[in-house]
Short mmCIF file of C-alpha atoms and ligand atoms in Angstrom, two decimals:
data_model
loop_
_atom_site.label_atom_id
_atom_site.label_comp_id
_atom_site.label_asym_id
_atom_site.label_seq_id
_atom_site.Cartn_x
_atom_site.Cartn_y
_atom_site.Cartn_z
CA UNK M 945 249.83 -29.92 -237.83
CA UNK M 946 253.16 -27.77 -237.46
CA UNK M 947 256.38 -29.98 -237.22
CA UNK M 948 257.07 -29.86 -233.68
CA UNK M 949 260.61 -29.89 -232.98
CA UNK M 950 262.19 -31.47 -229.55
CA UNK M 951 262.43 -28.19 -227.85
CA UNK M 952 265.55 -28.19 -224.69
CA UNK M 953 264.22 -25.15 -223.77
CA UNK M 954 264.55 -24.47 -219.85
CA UNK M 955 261.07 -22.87 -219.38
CA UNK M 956 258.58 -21.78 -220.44
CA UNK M 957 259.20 -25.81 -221.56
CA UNK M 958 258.23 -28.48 -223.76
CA UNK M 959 254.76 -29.76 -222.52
CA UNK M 960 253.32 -33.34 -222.84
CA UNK M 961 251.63 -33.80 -226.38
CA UNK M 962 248.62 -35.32 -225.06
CA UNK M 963 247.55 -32.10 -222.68
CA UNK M 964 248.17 -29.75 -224.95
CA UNK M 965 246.09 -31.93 -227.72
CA UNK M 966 243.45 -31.57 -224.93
CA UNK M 967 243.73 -28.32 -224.51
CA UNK M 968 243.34 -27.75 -228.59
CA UNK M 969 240.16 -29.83 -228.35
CA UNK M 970 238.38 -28.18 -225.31
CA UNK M 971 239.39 -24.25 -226.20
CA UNK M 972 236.42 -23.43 -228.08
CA UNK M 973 234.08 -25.38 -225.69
CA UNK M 974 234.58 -27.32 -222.11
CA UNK M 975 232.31 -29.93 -222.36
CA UNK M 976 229.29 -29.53 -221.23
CA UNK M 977 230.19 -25.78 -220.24
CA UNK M 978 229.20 -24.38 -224.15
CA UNK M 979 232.04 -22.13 -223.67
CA UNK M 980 235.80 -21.97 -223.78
CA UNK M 981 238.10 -22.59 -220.42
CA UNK M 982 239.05 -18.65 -221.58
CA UNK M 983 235.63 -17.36 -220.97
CA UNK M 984 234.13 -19.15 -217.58
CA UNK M 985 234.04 -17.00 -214.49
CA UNK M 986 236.66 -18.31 -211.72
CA UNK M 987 233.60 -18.80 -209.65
CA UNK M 988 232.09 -21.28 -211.95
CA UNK M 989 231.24 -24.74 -211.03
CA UNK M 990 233.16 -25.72 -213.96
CA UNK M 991 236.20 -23.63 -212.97
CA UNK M 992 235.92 -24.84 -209.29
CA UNK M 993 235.85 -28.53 -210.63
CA UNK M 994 239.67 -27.54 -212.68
CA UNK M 995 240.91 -25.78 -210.02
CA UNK M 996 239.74 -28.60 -207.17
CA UNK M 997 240.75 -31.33 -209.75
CA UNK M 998 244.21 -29.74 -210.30
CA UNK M 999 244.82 -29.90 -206.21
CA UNK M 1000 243.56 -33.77 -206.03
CA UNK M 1001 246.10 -34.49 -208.88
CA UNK M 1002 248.89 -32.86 -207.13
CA UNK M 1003 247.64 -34.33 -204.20
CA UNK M 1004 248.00 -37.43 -205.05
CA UNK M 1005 251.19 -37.61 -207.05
CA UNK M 1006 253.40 -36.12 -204.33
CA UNK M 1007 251.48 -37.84 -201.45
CA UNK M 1008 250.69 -34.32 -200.01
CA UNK M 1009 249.67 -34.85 -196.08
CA UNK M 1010 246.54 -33.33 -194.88
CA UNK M 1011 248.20 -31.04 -192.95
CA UNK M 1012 249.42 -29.21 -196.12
CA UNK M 1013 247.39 -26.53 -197.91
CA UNK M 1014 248.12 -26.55 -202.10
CA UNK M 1015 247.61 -22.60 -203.42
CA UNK M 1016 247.64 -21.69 -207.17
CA UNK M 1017 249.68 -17.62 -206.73
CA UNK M 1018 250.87 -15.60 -209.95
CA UNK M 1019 253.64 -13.84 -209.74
CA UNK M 1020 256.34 -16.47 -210.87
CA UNK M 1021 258.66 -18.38 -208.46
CA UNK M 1022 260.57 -14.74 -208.20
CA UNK M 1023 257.91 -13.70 -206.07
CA UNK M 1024 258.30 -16.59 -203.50
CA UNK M 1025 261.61 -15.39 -202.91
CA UNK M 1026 259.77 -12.08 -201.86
CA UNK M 1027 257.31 -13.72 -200.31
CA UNK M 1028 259.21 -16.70 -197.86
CA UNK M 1029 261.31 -14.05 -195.70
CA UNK M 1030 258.16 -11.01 -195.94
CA UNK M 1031 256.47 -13.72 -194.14
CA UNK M 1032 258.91 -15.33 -192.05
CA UNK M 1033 262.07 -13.25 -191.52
CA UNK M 1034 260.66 -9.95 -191.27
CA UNK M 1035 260.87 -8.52 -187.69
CA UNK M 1036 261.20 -12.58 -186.57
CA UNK M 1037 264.19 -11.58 -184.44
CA UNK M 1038 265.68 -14.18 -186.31
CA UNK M 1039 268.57 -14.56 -189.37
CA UNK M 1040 267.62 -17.26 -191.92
CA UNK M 1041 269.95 -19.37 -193.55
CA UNK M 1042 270.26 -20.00 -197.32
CA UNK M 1043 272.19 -22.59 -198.83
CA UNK M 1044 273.54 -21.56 -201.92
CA UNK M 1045 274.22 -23.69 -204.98
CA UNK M 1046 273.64 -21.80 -208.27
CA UNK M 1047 272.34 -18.77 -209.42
CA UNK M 1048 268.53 -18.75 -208.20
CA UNK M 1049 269.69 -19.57 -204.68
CA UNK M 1050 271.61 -16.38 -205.15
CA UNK M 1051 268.50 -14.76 -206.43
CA UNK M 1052 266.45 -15.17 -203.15
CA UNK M 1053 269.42 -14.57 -201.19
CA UNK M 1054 269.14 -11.04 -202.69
CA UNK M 1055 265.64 -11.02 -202.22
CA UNK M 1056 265.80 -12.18 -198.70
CA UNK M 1057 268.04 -9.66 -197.81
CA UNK M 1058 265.67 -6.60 -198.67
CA UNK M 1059 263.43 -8.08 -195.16
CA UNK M 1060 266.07 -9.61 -192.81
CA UNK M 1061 269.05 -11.12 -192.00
CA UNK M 1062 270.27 -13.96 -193.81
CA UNK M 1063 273.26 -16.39 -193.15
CA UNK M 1064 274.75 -18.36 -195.80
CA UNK M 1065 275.15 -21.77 -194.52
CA UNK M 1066 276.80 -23.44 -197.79
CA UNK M 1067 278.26 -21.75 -200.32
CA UNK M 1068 279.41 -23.27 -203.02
CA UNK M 1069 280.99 -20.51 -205.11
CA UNK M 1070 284.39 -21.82 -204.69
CA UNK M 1071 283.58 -24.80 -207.11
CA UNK M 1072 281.46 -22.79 -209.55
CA UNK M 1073 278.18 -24.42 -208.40
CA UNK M 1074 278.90 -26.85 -209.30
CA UNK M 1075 277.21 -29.53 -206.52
CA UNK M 1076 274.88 -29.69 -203.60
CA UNK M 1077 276.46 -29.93 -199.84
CA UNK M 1078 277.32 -33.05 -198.18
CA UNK M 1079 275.58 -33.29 -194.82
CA UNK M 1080 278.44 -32.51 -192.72
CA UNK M 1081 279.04 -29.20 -194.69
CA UNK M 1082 275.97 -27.36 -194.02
CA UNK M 1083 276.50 -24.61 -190.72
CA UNK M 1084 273.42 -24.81 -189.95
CA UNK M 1085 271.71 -21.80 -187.18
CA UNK M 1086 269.51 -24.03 -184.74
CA UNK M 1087 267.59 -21.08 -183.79
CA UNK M 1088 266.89 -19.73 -187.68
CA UNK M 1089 264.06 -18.59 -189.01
CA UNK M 1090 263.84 -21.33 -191.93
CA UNK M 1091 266.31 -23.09 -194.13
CA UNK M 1092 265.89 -22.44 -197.67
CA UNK M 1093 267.48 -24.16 -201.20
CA UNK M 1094 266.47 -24.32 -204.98
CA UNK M 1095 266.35 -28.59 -204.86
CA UNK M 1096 267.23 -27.64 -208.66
CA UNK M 1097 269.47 -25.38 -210.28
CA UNK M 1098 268.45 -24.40 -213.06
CA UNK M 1099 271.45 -23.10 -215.04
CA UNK M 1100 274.04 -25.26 -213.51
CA UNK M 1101 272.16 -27.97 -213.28
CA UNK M 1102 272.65 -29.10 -210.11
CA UNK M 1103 270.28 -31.01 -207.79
CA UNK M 1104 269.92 -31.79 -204.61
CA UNK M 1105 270.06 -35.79 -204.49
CA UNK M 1106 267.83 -35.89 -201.34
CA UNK M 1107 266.87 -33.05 -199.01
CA UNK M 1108 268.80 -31.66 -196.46
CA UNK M 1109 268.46 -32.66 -192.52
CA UNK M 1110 267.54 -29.62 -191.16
CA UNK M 1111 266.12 -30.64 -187.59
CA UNK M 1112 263.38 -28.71 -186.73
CA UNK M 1113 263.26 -25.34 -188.41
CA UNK M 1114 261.09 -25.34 -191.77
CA UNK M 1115 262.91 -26.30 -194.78
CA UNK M 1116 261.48 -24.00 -197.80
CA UNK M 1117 262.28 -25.25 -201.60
CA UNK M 1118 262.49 -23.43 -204.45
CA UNK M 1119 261.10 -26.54 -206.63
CA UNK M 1120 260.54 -24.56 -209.56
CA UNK M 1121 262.78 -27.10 -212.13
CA UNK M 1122 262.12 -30.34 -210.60
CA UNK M 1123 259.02 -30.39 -208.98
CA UNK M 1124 257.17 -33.81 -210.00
CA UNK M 1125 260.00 -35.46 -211.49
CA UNK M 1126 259.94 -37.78 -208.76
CA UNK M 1127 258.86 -38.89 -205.43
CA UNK M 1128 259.39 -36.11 -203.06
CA UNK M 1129 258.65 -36.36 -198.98
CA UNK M 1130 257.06 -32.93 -198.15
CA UNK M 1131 256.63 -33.48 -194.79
CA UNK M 1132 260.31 -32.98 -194.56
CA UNK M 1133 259.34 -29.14 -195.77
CA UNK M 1134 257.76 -26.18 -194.20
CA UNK M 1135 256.65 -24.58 -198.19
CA UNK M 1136 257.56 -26.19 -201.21
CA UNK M 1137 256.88 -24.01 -204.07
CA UNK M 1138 257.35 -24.27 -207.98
CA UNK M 1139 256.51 -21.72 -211.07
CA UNK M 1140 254.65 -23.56 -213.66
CA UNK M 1141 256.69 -23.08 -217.04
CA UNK M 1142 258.81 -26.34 -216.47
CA UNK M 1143 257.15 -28.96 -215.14
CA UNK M 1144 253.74 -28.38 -214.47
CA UNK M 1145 252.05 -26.46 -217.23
CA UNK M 1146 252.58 -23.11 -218.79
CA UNK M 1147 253.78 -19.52 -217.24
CA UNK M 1148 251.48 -17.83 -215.87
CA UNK M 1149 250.81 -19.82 -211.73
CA UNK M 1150 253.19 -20.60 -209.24
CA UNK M 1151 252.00 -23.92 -206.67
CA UNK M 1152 252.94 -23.18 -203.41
CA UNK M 1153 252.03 -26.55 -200.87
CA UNK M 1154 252.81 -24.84 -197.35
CA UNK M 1155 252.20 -26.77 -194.31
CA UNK M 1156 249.45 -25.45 -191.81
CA UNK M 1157 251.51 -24.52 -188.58
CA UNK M 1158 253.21 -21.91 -191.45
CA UNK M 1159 249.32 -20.44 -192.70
CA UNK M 1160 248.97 -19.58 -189.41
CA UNK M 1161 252.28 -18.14 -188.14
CA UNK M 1162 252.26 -15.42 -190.91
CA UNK M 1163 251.74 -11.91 -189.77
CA UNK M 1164 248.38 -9.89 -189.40
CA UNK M 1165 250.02 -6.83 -191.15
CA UNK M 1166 250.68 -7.98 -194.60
CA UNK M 1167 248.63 -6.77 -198.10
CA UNK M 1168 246.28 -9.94 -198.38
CA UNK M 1169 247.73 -10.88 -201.70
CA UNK M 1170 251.22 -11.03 -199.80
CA UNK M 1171 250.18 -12.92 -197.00
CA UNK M 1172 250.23 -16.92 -197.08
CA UNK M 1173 247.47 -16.40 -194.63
CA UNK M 1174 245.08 -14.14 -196.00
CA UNK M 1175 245.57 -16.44 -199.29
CA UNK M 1176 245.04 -19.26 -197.70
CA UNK M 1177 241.38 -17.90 -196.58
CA UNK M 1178 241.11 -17.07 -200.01
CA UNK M 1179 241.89 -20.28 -201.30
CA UNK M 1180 243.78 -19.43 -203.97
CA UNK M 1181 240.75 -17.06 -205.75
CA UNK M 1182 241.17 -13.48 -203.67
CA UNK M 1183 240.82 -12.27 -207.25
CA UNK M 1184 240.88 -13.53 -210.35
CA UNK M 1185 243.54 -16.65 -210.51
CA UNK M 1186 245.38 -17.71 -213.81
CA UNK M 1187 242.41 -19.81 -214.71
CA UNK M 1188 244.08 -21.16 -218.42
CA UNK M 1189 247.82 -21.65 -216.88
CA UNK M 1190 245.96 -23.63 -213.96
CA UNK M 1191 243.52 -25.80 -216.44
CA UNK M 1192 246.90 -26.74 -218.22
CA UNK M 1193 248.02 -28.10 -214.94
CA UNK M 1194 244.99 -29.92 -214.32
CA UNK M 1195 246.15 -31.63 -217.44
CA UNK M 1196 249.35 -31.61 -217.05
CA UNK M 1197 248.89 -33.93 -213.73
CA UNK M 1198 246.00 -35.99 -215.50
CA UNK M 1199 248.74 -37.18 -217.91
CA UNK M 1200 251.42 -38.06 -215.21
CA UNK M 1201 248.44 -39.87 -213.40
CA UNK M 1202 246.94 -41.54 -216.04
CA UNK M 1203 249.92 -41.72 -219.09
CA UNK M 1204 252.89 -42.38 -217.10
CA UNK M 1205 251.44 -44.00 -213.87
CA UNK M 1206 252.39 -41.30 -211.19
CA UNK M 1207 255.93 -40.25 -209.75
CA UNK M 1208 258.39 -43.67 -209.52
CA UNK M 1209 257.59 -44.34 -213.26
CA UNK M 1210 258.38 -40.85 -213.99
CA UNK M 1211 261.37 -41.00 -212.06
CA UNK M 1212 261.83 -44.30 -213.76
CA UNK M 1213 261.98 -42.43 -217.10
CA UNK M 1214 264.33 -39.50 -216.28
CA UNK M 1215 266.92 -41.15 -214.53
CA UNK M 1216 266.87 -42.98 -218.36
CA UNK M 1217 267.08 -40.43 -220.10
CA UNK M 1218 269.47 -38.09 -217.60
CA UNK M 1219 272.24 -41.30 -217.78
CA UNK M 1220 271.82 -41.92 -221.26
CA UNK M 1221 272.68 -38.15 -221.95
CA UNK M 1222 275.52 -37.99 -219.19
CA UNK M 1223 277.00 -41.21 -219.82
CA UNK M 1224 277.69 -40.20 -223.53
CA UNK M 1225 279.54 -36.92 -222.16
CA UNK M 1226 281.50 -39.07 -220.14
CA UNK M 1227 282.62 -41.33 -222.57
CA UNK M 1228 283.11 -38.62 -225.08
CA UNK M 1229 287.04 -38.46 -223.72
CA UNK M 1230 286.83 -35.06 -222.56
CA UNK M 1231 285.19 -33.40 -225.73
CA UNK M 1232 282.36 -32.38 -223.64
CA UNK M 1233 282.12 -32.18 -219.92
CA UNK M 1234 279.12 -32.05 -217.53
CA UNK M 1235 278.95 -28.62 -215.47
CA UNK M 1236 277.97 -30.51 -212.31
CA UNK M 1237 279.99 -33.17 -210.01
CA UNK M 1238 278.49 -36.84 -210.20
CA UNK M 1239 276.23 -36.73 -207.24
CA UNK M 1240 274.55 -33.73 -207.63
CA UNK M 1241 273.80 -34.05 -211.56
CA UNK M 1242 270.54 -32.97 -212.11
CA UNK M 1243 267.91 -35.28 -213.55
CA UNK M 1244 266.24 -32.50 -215.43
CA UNK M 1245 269.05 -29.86 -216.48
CA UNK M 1246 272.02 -31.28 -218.21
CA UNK M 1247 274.58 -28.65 -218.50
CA UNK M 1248 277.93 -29.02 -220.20
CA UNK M 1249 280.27 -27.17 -222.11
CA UNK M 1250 282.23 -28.44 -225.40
CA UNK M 1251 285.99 -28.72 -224.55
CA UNK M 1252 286.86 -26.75 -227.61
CA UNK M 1253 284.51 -23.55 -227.00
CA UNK M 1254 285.06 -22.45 -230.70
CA UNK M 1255 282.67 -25.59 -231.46
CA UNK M 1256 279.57 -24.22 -229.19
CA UNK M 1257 278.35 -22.41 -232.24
CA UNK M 1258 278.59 -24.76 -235.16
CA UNK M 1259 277.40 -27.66 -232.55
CA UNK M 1260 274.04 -25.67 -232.04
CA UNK M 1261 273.58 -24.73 -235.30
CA UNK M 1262 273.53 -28.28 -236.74
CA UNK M 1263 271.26 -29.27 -233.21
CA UNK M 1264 268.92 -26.67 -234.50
CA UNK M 1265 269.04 -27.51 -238.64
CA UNK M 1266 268.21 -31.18 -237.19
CA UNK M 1267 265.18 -30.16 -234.90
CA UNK M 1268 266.94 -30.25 -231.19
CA UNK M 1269 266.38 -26.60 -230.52
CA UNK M 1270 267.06 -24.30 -227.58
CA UNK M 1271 270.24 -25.83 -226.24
CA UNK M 1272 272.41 -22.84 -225.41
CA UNK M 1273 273.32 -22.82 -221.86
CA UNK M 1274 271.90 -19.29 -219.97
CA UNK M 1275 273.33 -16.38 -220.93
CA UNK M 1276 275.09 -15.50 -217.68
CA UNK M 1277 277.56 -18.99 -217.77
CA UNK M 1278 277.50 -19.64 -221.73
CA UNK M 1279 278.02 -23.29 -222.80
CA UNK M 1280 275.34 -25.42 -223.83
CA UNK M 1281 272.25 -27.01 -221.23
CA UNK M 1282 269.69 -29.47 -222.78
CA UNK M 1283 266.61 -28.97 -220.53
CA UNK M 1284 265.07 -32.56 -220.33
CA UNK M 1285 261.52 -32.05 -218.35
CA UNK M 1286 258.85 -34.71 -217.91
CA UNK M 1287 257.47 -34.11 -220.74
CA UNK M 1288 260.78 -34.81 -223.08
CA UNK M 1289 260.22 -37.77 -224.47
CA UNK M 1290 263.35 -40.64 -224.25
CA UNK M 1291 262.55 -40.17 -228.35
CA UNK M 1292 264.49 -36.75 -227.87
CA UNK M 1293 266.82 -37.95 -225.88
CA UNK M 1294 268.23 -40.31 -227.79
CA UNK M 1295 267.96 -37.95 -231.23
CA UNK M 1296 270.26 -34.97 -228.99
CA UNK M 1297 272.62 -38.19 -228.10
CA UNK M 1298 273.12 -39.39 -231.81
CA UNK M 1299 273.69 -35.51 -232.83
CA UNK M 1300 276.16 -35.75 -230.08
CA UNK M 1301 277.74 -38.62 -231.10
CA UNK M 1302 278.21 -37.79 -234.74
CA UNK M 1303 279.46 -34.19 -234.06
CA UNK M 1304 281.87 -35.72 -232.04
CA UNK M 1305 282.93 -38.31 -234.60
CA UNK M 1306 283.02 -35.81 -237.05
CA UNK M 1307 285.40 -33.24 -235.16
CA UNK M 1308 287.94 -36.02 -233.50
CA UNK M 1309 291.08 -36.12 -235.48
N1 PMP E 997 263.79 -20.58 -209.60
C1 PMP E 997 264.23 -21.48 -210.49
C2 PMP E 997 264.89 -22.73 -209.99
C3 PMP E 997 264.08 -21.22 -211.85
O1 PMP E 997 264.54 -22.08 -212.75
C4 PMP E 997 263.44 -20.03 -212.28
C5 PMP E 997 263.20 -19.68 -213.73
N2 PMP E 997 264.00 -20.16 -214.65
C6 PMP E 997 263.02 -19.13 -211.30
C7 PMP E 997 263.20 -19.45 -209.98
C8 PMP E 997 262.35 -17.83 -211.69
O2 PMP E 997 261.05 -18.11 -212.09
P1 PMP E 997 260.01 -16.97 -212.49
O3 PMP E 997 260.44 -16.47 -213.82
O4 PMP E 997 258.70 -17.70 -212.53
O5 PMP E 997 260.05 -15.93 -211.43
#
């Protein structure tokens, strides 16, 4: 096999070995199919098994209630933006309010805006983005049409350390870089929705678990592939789904279920590997320094700059010349961001923190 390097990349992400070992074994033939995952109708019994299989797996992992529906869209998480105020802002009457923390809040703020009014009910510009609101900050519109956050940003790493009380107007989360990394309530949301290329498999489907009350509330005048409702009736197939991207999450959940032992070992695992990362930037004396404020540190996106920015480059050269690849922060904020999924092992973890460590040692005075 091809060395595989540990790869920090923020999506599309490192996967867990074992899936994508199944994946190589099962592409010429499913078995007992006589033909590849890449060549079965979407109407199949064997494609209806993935696709029902991938929905009991997520099903059980996040506790979903029954009152939830679980759909498999394309379009990336970008069109959920489109998608949550087409549905639910557009000619509602109402304003919605966004909470913004970091630049894909500020995405579907954008977004939003091209359907309705929208109210910003944190904004946390002034600090960079550099946490998530306390309670008592959030100025919150009783009557709005939804709340909405990104429970993860992506590029400044910031995450939400529980959800927001938001009373009784839907809550709708932008999960897309931390879905599944570890217990999440979602009755406390109206849609929860996450693209696949982090966490749950490769580019290609988007999950969206939307409670019921929400299916039905959507308007009667949307195109059907636009509509949570006409979707829904669809379940999932209204054409031809990403059948591959959603067999890879079939495994991908298979692996949390069976491998790691669900969500509170998982969470287990990357608060280990999250800490073991951030506590070595914290000792380092100020030679590097986390983007986010302790409290809102992200367990999956650690990014941090080095004090000395004419370091950056050298430091991820030698990263890269010693396997720990993809660890330049986006390009819109610069820095450096070490992307530490599920499906990082501790292993790589603990490789990035020796690099760390020795760079360090080796540019101190
Ligand atoms: N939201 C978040 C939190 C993300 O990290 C990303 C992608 N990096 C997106 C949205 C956009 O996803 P997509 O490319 O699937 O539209």
């Amino acid at each position: 096999m091809e060395k595989r390097v540990y790869n920090f990349s923020p999506g599309p992400a490192m996967l867990p070995l074992p899936a994508l070992e199944e994946a190589r074994r099962n592409l010429l033939a499913l078995p007992g199919a006589g033909c590849s995952v890449l060549e079965i109708s979407h109407r199949s019994k064997t494609f209806t098994e993935i696709i029902e299989q991938a929905e009991a797996n997520l099903r059980k992992l996040l506790a979903i209630p029954d009152h939830y529906r679980v759909l498999f869209f394309q379009g990336g998480a970008q069109m959920q933006f489109a998608m949550v105020p087409l549905n639910y802002l557009r000619g509602s009457g109402k304003a919605a309010d966004y909470i913004l923390t970091g630049t894909w809040s500020k995405k579907a703020i954008q977004e939003a805006k091209t359907q309705g009014e929208v109210r910003v009910a944190f904004d946390g510009q002034s600090e960079n983005y550099s946490r998530a609101p306390e309670a008592g900050e959030l100025d919150l519109n009783p009557d709005a049409a939804y709340v909405y956050i990104a429970s993860n940003e992506t590029i400044q790493g910031v995450q939400f350390p529980v959800e927001p009380e938001v009373g009784d107007v839907p809550l709708m989360c932008d999960a897309s870089s931390d879905i599944l990394c570890r217990p999440t309530p979602v009755e406390k949301y109206g849609i929860l929705y996450a693209c696949a290329q982090k966490n749950l498999g490769p580019a290609g489907v988007t999950v969206v678990i939307i409670r019921d009350d929400l299916i039905e509330r959507a308007p009667d005048d949307l195109p059907s592939m636009l509509s949570y409702k006409t979707f829904a009736e669809g379940k999932s197939l209204l054409n031809t789904p990403p059948t591959f991207a959603i067999y890879v999450v079939k495994l991908v959940t298979d692996w949390l279920l069976d491998e790691i032992g669900g969500l509170e070992k998982m969470q287990e695992i990357n608060r280990r590997k999250a800490a073991m990362l951030c506590d070595l930037i914290d000792a380092s004396g100020g030679f590097y320094e986390v983007h986010a404020q302790p409290g809102s540190r992200s367990l999956m996106n650690v990014a941090f700059r080095l004090a000395d920015a004419t370091l950056e480059d050298p430091f991820l050269k030698q990263a890269e010349a010693r396997d720990l690849a993809a660890l330049q922060g986006h390009r819109s904020v610069g820095g450096c961001r070490a992307s530490i999924y599920n499906a990082m092992p501790v292993e790589g973890v603990e490789a990035l923190c020796e690099f760390m460590q020795e760079f360090q040692d080796s540019h101190r005075g």
